[in-house]
Tab-separated table of C-alpha atoms and ligand atoms in Angstrom:
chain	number	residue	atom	x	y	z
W	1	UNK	CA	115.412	72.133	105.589
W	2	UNK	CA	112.912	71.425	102.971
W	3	UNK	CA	109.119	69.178	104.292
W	4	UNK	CA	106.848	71.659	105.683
W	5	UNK	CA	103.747	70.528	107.228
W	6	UNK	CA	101.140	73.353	107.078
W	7	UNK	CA	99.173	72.300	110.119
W	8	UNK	CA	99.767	73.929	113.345
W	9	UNK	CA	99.585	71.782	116.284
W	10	UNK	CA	99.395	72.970	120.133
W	11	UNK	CA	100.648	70.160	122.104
W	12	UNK	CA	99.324	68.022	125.763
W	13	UNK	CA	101.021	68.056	128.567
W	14	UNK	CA	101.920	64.932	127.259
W	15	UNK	CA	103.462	65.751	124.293
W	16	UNK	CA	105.387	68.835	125.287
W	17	UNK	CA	107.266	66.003	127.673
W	18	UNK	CA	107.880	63.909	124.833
W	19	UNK	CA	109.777	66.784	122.978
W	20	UNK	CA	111.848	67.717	125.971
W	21	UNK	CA	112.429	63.770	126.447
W	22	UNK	CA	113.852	64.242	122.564
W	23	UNK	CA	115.127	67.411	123.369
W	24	UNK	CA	117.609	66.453	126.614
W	25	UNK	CA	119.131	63.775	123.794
W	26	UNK	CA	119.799	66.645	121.442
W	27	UNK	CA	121.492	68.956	124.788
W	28	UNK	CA	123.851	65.750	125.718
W	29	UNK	CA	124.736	65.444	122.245
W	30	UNK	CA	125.796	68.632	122.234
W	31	UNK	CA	127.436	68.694	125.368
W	32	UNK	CA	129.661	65.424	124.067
W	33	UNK	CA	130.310	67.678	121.165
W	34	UNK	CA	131.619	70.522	123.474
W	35	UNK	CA	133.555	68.265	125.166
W	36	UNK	CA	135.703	67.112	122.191
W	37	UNK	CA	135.656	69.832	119.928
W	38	UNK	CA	138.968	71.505	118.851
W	39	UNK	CA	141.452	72.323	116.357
W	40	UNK	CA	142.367	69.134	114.887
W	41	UNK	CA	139.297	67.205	114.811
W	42	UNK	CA	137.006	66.837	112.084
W	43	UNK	CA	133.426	66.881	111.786
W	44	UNK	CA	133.106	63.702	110.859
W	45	UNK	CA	134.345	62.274	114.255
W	46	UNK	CA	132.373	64.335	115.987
W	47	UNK	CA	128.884	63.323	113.979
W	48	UNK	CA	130.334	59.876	114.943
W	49	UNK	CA	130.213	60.295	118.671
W	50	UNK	CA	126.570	62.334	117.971
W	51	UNK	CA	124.942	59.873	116.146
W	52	UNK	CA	126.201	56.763	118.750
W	53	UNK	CA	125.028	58.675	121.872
W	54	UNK	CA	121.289	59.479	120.320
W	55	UNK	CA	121.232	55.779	119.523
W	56	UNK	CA	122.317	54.820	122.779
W	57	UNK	CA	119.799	56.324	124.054
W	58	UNK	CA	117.397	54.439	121.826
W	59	UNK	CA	116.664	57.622	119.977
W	60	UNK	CA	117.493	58.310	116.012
W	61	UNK	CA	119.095	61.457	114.805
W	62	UNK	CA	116.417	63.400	113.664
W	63	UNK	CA	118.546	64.889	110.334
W	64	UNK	CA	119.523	61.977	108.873
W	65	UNK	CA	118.147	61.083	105.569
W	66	UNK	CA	115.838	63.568	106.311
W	67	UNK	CA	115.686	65.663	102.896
W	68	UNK	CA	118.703	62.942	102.028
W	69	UNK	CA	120.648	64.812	104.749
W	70	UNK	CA	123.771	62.559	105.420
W	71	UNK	CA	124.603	62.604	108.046
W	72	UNK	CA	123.407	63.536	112.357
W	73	UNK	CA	125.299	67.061	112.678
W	74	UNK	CA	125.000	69.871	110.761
W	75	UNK	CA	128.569	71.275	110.877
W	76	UNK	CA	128.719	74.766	109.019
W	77	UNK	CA	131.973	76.505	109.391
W	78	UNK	CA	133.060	80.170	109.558
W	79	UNK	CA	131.373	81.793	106.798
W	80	UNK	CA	128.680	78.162	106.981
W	81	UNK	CA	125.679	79.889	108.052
W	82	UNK	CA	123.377	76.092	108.426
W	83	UNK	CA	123.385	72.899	106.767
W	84	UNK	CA	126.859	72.338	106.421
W	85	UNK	CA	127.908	68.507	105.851
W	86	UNK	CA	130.401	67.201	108.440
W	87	UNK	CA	133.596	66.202	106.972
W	88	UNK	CA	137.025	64.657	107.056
W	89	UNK	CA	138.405	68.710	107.087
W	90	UNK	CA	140.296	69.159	110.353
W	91	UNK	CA	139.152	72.363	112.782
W	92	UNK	CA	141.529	75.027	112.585
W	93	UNK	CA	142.656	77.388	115.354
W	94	UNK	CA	140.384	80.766	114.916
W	95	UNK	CA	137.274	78.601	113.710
W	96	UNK	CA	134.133	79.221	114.656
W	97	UNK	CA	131.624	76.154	114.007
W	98	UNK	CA	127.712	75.666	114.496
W	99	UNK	CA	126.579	72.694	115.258
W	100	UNK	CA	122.967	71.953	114.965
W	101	UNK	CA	121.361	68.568	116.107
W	102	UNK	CA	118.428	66.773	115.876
W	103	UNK	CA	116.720	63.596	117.438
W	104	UNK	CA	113.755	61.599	116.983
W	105	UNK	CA	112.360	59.699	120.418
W	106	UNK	CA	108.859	58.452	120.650
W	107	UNK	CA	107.498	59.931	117.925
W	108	UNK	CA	108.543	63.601	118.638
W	109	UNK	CA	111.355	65.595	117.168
W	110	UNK	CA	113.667	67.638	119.484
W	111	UNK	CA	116.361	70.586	117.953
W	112	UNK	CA	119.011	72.553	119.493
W	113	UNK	CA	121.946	74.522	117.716
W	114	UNK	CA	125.211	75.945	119.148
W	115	UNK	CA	128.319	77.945	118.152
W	116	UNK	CA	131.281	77.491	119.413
W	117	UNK	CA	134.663	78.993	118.905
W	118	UNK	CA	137.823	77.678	119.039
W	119	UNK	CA	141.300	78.859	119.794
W	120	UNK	CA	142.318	82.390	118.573
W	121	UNK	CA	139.068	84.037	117.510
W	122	UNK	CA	139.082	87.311	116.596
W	123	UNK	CA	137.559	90.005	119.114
W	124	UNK	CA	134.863	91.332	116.544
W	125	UNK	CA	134.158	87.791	115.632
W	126	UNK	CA	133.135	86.747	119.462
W	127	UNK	CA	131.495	90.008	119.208
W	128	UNK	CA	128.801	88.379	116.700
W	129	UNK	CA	128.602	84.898	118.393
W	130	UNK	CA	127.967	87.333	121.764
W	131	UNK	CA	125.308	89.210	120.171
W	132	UNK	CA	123.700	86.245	118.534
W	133	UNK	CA	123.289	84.000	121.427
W	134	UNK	CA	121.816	86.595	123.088
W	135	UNK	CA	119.400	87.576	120.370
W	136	UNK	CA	117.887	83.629	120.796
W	137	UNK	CA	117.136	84.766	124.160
W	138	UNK	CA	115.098	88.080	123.134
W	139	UNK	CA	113.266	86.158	120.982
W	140	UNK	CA	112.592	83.606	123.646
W	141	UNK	CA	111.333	86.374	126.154
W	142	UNK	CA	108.528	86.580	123.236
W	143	UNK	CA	107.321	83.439	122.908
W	144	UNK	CA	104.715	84.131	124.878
W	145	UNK	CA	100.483	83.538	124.993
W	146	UNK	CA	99.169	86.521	123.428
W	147	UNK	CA	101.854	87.570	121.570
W	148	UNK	CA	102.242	87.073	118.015
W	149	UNK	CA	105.426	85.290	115.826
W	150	UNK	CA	106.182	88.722	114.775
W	151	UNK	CA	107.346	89.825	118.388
W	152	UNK	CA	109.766	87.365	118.472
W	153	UNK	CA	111.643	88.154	115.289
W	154	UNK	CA	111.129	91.790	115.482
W	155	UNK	CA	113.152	91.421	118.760
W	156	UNK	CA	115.634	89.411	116.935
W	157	UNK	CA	115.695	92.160	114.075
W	158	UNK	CA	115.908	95.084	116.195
W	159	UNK	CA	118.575	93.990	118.099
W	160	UNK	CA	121.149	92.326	115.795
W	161	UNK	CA	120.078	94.717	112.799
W	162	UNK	CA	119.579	98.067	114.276
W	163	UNK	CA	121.467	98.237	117.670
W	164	UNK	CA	124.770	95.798	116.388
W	165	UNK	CA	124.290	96.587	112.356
W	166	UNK	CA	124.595	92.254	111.037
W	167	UNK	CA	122.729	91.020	108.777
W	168	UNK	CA	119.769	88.996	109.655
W	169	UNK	CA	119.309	85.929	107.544
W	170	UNK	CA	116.065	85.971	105.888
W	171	UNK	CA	116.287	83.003	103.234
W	172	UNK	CA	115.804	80.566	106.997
W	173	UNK	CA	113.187	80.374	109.978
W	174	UNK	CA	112.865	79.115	112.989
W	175	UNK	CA	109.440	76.434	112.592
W	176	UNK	CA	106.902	74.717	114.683
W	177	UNK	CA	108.215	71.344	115.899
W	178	UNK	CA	106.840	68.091	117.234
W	179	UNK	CA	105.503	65.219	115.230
W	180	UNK	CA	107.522	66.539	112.487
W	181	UNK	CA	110.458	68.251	112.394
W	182	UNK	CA	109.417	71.606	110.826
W	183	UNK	CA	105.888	72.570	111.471
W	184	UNK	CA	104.081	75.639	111.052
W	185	UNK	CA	104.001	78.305	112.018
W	186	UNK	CA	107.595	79.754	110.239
W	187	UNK	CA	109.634	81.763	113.052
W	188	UNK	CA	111.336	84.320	111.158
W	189	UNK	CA	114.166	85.740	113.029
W	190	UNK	CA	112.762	89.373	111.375
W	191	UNK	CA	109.482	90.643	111.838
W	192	UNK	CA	106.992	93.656	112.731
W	193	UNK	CA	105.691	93.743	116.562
W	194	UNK	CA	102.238	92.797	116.192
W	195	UNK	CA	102.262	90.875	113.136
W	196	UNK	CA	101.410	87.519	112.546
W	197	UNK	CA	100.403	84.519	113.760
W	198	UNK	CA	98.775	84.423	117.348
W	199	UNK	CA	100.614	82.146	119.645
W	200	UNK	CA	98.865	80.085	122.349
W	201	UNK	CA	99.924	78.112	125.261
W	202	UNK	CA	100.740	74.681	123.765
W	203	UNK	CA	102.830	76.148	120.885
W	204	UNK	CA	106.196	74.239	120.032
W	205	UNK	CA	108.226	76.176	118.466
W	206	UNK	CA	112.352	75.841	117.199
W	207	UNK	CA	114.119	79.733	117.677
W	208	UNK	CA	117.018	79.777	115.968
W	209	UNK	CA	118.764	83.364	114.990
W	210	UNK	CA	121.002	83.078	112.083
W	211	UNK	CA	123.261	86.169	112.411
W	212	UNK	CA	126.008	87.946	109.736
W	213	UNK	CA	128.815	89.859	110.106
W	214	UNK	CA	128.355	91.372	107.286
W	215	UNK	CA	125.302	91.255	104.776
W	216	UNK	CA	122.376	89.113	105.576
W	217	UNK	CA	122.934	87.680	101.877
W	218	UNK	CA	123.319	83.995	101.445
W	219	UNK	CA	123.952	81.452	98.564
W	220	UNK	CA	124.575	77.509	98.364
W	221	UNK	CA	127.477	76.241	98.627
W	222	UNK	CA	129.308	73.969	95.785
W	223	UNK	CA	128.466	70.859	97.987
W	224	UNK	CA	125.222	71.308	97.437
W	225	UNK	CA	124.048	71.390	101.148
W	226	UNK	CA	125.871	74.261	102.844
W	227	UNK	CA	124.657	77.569	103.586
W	228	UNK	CA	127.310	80.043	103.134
W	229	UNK	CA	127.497	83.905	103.569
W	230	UNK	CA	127.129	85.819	100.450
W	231	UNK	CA	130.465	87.975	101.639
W	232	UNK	CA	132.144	84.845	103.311
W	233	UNK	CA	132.233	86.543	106.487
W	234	UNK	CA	131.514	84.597	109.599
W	235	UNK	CA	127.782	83.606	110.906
W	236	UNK	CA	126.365	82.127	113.914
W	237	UNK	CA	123.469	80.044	115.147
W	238	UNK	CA	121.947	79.192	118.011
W	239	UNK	CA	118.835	77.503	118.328
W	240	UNK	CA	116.500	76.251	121.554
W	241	UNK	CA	113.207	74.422	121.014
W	242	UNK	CA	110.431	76.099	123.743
W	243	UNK	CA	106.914	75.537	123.878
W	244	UNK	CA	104.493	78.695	124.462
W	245	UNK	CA	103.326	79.415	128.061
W	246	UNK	CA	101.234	82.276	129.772
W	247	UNK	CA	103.803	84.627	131.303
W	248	UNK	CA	107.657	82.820	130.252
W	249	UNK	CA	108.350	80.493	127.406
W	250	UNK	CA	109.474	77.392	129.036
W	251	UNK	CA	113.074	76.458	127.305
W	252	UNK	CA	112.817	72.393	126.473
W	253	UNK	CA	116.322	72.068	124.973
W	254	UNK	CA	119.333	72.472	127.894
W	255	UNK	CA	122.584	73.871	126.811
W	256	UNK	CA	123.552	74.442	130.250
W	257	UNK	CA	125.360	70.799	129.528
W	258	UNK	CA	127.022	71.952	127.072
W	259	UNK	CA	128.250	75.496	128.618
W	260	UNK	CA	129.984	72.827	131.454
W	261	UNK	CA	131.786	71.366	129.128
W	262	UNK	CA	132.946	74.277	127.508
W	263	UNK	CA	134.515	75.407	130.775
W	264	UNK	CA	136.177	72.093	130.887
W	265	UNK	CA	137.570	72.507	127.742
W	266	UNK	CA	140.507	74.548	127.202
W	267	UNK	CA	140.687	74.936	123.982
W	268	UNK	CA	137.247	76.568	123.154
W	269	UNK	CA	135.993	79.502	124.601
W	270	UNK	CA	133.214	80.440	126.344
W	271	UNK	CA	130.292	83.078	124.778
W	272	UNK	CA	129.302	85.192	127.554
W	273	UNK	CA	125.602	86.752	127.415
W	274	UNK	CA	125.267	90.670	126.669
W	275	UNK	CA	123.751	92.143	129.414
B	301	LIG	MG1	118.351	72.911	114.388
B	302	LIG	MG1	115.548	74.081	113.705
């Protein structure tokens, strides 16, 4: 989304456990979301449910009216690469559907982003949500004291680009996170080893791989919000917010809530880690 603030900020002690505080919000959000997604419902009822448990826990959803965002999900939809606006549309059996979430608790933003896939998906297409997920986690593995921004998305690149042949979206980063939702530094999920900004212990950042089966290409949808592939064929996202440390990023968002409900859930499957 659009408000960039320029300044980079490494966070206290303090303030890293005010983001996870705002980050555990965003994981059970998306864990309720696992737990009632399938064919039939709509996004809509699902941003519902989101928007109710953030408030119940006496946190605010940290898209809405942010950039005039609607709504508390972003809901994008097959060939929806981010941004997508939930609707009344009912899932259909074969969809696959990101859902990205925000909160705002105590002055700090946490963000967190998820594909799932439901019913009949085809082989190729579980292939790329696969692939993706574990992409987030290369990058991760990078965020690191010492290492630079570039690390993270060249191991992002390299991986989906070169060794699986998607497209990497380069129109949308990853971004620093705390007081405000997108901070610098940008987190490209592309980059040259090496290159760019140094990161430090302290150092919030949002990951978030945006991943094409087919070109990285995108354009705007008609509704004036979604991210669509240029080719309309399917995209995924997944997103964790981790804060820089020494030897291991330290992941702040949780979607091991989420991946129980999945199993729970029969009509969604489960995306399994490359090894
Ligand atoms: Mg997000
Ligand atoms: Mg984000």
């Amino acid at each position: 989304m659009r408000k960039k603030n320029s300044q980079i900020y490494f966070k206290t002690e303090e303030e890293v456990e005010a983001i996870r505080e705002s980050c555990l919000i965003v994981s059970k959000a998306l864990a309720l979301v696992a737990s009632l997604i399938k064919p039939g419902v709509t996004g809509e009822e699902l941003d519902k449910k989101a928007e109710e448990l953030i408030r119940d826990h006496k946190a605010v959803p940290g898209f809405k009216g942010y950039g005039d965002f609607p709504a508390t999900l972003c809901i994008s939809i097959n060939e929806g690469v981010v941004h997508g606006i939930p609707s009344k549309k009912e899932f259909k059996d074969g969809d696959v559907v990101s859902v990205d979430c925000g909160s705002y608790l105590n002055e700090f933003y946490g963000d967190a982003a998820y594909t799932f896939a439901l019913g009949e998906v085809p082989q190729e297409t579980m292939e790329l949500l696969s692939v993706t997920k574990t992409s987030l986690y290369k990058g991760i593995e990078n965020a690191v004291h010492g290492k630079r921004i570039g690390d993270i998305g060249f191991a992002i690149q390299s991986y989906c680009e070169k060794e699986h042949s998607y497209g990497v979206v380069r129109d949308l980063v990853g971004h620093g996170i705390g007081k405000n939702l997108h901070e610098a530094p940008e987190v490209p999920n592309y980059g040259r080893r090496g290159q760019g900004f140094l990161m430090k212990e302290g150092l919030v950042i949002a990951i978030e791989p945006m991943i094409n089966m087919g070109v990285r290409n995108v354009v705007l949808a008609n509704d004036g919000w979604t991210i669509i592939t240029k080719d309309k064929l399917p995209s995924a996202h997944y997103e964790h917010t981790v804060v820089v440390r020494k030897n291991k990023a330290e992941i702040l968002s949780n979607h091991d809530f989420l991946e129980k409900e999945i199993k729970n859930n029969s009509e969604i499957n489960e995306i399994l880690l490359k090894n």
